């Protein structure tokens, strides 16, 4: 079982940037991801990454603006968010332990229920 703690959220103006961190402790599989819950109160996949950064995938809505990365030395997941827009306002969660290797990135990122371990979330608010 892994314990996940997000940090780095806050309030910014449209066009601004934030860098989220997720500190992990304990055993988990090589896949990790960021999800978010916005005004519709629906969890949507944001980005996914595997051990060594060998593969990443992003939701269409954040491609070119967000970058997921991972420091396996201290087992920390990051999400660099640039050119933030009001539509990005949400609680952001990191997640771990999903069978992404079997079913692929698209399937895994679109299936929040496939992830077993979650952090408590960090609020991101973007004003116009």
C-alpha positions as YAML, in Angstrom:
chain: A
units: angstrom
residues:
- id: 1
  name: UNK
  ca: [0.00, 0.00, 0.00]
- id: 2
  name: UNK
  ca: [1.25, 3.48, -0.87]
- id: 3
  name: UNK
  ca: [0.56, 6.81, 0.83]
- id: 4
  name: UNK
  ca: [0.25, 9.80, -1.52]
- id: 5
  name: UNK
  ca: [0.36, 13.47, -0.52]
- id: 6
  name: UNK
  ca: [-0.23, 16.27, -3.04]
- id: 7
  name: UNK
  ca: [0.99, 19.84, -2.67]
- id: 8
  name: UNK
  ca: [1.58, 22.96, -4.76]
- id: 9
  name: UNK
  ca: [-1.97, 24.05, -5.50]
- id: 10
  name: UNK
  ca: [-3.12, 27.63, -5.23]
- id: 11
  name: UNK
  ca: [-4.82, 30.53, -6.99]
- id: 12
  name: UNK
  ca: [-3.46, 32.11, -10.16]
- id: 13
  name: UNK
  ca: [-4.57, 34.36, -12.97]
- id: 14
  name: UNK
  ca: [-5.24, 32.94, -16.41]
- id: 15
  name: UNK
  ca: [-1.95, 32.41, -18.20]
- id: 16
  name: UNK
  ca: [-0.09, 31.69, -15.00]
- id: 17
  name: UNK
  ca: [1.73, 28.56, -13.90]
- id: 18
  name: UNK
  ca: [1.76, 26.14, -11.01]
- id: 19
  name: UNK
  ca: [3.83, 23.09, -10.21]
- id: 20
  name: UNK
  ca: [2.13, 20.29, -8.32]
- id: 21
  name: UNK
  ca: [3.99, 17.64, -6.36]
- id: 22
  name: UNK
  ca: [2.93, 14.25, -5.10]
- id: 23
  name: UNK
  ca: [5.12, 12.55, -2.53]
- id: 24
  name: UNK
  ca: [4.74, 8.79, -2.43]
- id: 25
  name: UNK
  ca: [5.79, 6.43, 0.32]
- id: 26
  name: UNK
  ca: [5.38, 2.68, 0.28]
- id: 27
  name: UNK
  ca: [5.24, 0.09, -2.45]
- id: 28
  name: UNK
  ca: [3.36, 0.68, -5.67]
- id: 29
  name: UNK
  ca: [3.46, -0.24, -9.34]
- id: 30
  name: UNK
  ca: [5.31, 1.73, -12.02]
- id: 31
  name: UNK
  ca: [2.31, 3.70, -13.27]
- id: 32
  name: UNK
  ca: [1.29, 7.02, -11.72]
- id: 33
  name: UNK
  ca: [-1.16, 9.65, -12.89]
- id: 34
  name: UNK
  ca: [-2.83, 12.97, -12.21]
- id: 35
  name: UNK
  ca: [-6.60, 13.32, -12.19]
- id: 36
  name: UNK
  ca: [-8.81, 16.28, -11.45]
- id: 37
  name: UNK
  ca: [-12.34, 16.94, -10.23]
- id: 38
  name: UNK
  ca: [-13.82, 20.17, -11.57]
- id: 39
  name: UNK
  ca: [-17.13, 21.98, -11.41]
- id: 40
  name: UNK
  ca: [-19.02, 18.99, -12.78]
- id: 41
  name: UNK
  ca: [-17.67, 16.94, -9.90]
- id: 42
  name: UNK
  ca: [-16.40, 14.32, -12.34]
- id: 43
  name: UNK
  ca: [-12.93, 12.84, -12.18]
- id: 44
  name: UNK
  ca: [-11.05, 13.22, -15.43]
- id: 45
  name: UNK
  ca: [-7.63, 11.92, -16.31]
- id: 46
  name: UNK
  ca: [-4.97, 14.59, -16.84]
- id: 47
  name: UNK
  ca: [-1.68, 12.79, -17.42]
- id: 48
  name: UNK
  ca: [0.03, 9.46, -16.85]
- id: 49
  name: UNK
  ca: [3.66, 8.42, -16.56]
- id: 50
  name: UNK
  ca: [5.62, 5.19, -16.08]
- id: 51
  name: UNK
  ca: [8.88, 4.31, -14.36]
- id: 52
  name: UNK
  ca: [11.87, 6.01, -15.91]
- id: 53
  name: UNK
  ca: [9.62, 8.36, -17.84]
- id: 54
  name: UNK
  ca: [9.64, 5.90, -20.73]
- id: 55
  name: UNK
  ca: [6.05, 6.71, -21.60]
- id: 56
  name: UNK
  ca: [3.66, 9.57, -20.93]
- id: 57
  name: UNK
  ca: [0.18, 10.47, -22.10]
- id: 58
  name: UNK
  ca: [-2.03, 13.52, -21.69]
- id: 59
  name: UNK
  ca: [-5.64, 14.49, -21.96]
- id: 60
  name: UNK
  ca: [-6.33, 16.50, -25.09]
- id: 61
  name: UNK
  ca: [-7.42, 19.46, -22.99]
- id: 62
  name: UNK
  ca: [-3.95, 19.90, -21.45]
- id: 63
  name: UNK
  ca: [-1.59, 18.83, -24.24]
- id: 64
  name: UNK
  ca: [1.07, 21.42, -24.86]
- id: 65
  name: UNK
  ca: [0.41, 23.13, -21.52]
- id: 66
  name: UNK
  ca: [1.00, 20.50, -18.83]
- id: 67
  name: UNK
  ca: [4.05, 18.31, -18.32]
- id: 68
  name: UNK
  ca: [4.15, 15.26, -16.08]
- id: 69
  name: UNK
  ca: [7.45, 14.09, -14.65]
- id: 70
  name: UNK
  ca: [8.75, 11.79, -11.97]
- id: 71
  name: UNK
  ca: [11.76, 11.67, -9.68]
- id: 72
  name: UNK
  ca: [12.15, 8.04, -8.71]
- id: 73
  name: UNK
  ca: [15.04, 8.82, -6.38]
- id: 74
  name: UNK
  ca: [12.63, 10.25, -3.83]
- id: 75
  name: UNK
  ca: [9.48, 8.78, -5.39]
- id: 76
  name: UNK
  ca: [7.87, 12.13, -6.18]
- id: 77
  name: UNK
  ca: [5.46, 12.85, -9.02]
- id: 78
  name: UNK
  ca: [5.18, 16.32, -10.55]
- id: 79
  name: UNK
  ca: [2.78, 18.18, -12.79]
- id: 80
  name: UNK
  ca: [4.04, 21.40, -14.33]
- id: 81
  name: UNK
  ca: [1.02, 23.42, -15.43]
- id: 82
  name: UNK
  ca: [1.62, 26.36, -17.76]
- id: 83
  name: UNK
  ca: [-0.80, 28.76, -19.42]
- id: 84
  name: UNK
  ca: [-3.49, 27.85, -16.95]
- id: 85
  name: UNK
  ca: [-7.07, 28.63, -17.90]
- id: 86
  name: UNK
  ca: [-10.24, 28.97, -15.81]
- id: 87
  name: UNK
  ca: [-11.38, 25.61, -17.16]
- id: 88
  name: UNK
  ca: [-8.44, 24.04, -15.32]
- id: 89
  name: UNK
  ca: [-9.93, 24.97, -11.96]
- id: 90
  name: UNK
  ca: [-10.31, 21.74, -10.02]
- id: 91
  name: UNK
  ca: [-9.04, 19.64, -7.19]
- id: 92
  name: UNK
  ca: [-6.06, 17.71, -8.51]
- id: 93
  name: UNK
  ca: [-5.29, 14.20, -7.30]
- id: 94
  name: UNK
  ca: [-2.37, 11.90, -7.85]
- id: 95
  name: UNK
  ca: [-3.01, 8.20, -8.19]
- id: 96
  name: UNK
  ca: [-1.03, 4.98, -8.30]
- id: 97
  name: UNK
  ca: [-1.46, 1.26, -8.93]
- id: 98
  name: UNK
  ca: [-3.46, 0.60, -12.06]
- id: 99
  name: UNK
  ca: [-3.09, -2.17, -14.69]
- id: 100
  name: UNK
  ca: [-2.04, 0.28, -17.38]
- id: 101
  name: UNK
  ca: [0.55, -2.05, -18.80]
- id: 102
  name: UNK
  ca: [-2.14, -4.53, -19.71]
- id: 103
  name: UNK
  ca: [-4.79, -2.19, -21.10]
- id: 104
  name: UNK
  ca: [-2.91, 0.85, -22.39]
- id: 105
  name: UNK
  ca: [-2.65, 4.53, -21.53]
- id: 106
  name: UNK
  ca: [-5.91, 5.70, -23.04]
- id: 107
  name: UNK
  ca: [-7.94, 3.09, -21.26]
- id: 108
  name: UNK
  ca: [-6.19, 3.62, -17.96]
- id: 109
  name: UNK
  ca: [-6.38, 7.42, -17.96]
- id: 110
  name: UNK
  ca: [-10.08, 7.29, -18.80]
- id: 111
  name: UNK
  ca: [-10.87, 4.85, -16.02]
- id: 112
  name: UNK
  ca: [-10.40, 6.46, -12.59]
- id: 113
  name: UNK
  ca: [-11.89, 3.37, -11.02]
- id: 114
  name: UNK
  ca: [-8.94, 1.30, -12.20]
- id: 115
  name: UNK
  ca: [-6.58, 3.15, -9.84]
- id: 116
  name: UNK
  ca: [-6.26, 1.71, -6.37]
- id: 117
  name: UNK
  ca: [-4.41, 4.43, -4.44]
- id: 118
  name: UNK
  ca: [-5.22, 8.13, -4.22]
- id: 119
  name: UNK
  ca: [-4.02, 11.25, -2.47]
- id: 120
  name: UNK
  ca: [-6.29, 13.74, -0.75]
- id: 121
  name: UNK
  ca: [-6.02, 16.34, -3.50]
- id: 122
  name: UNK
  ca: [-4.81, 19.91, -3.86]
- id: 123
  name: UNK
  ca: [-6.97, 22.82, -5.01]
- id: 124
  name: UNK
  ca: [-6.10, 24.75, -8.16]
- id: 125
  name: UNK
  ca: [-8.10, 27.89, -8.89]
- id: 126
  name: UNK
  ca: [-7.61, 29.92, -12.07]
- id: 127
  name: UNK
  ca: [-9.32, 33.28, -12.49]
- id: 128
  name: UNK
  ca: [-9.83, 35.14, -15.73]
...
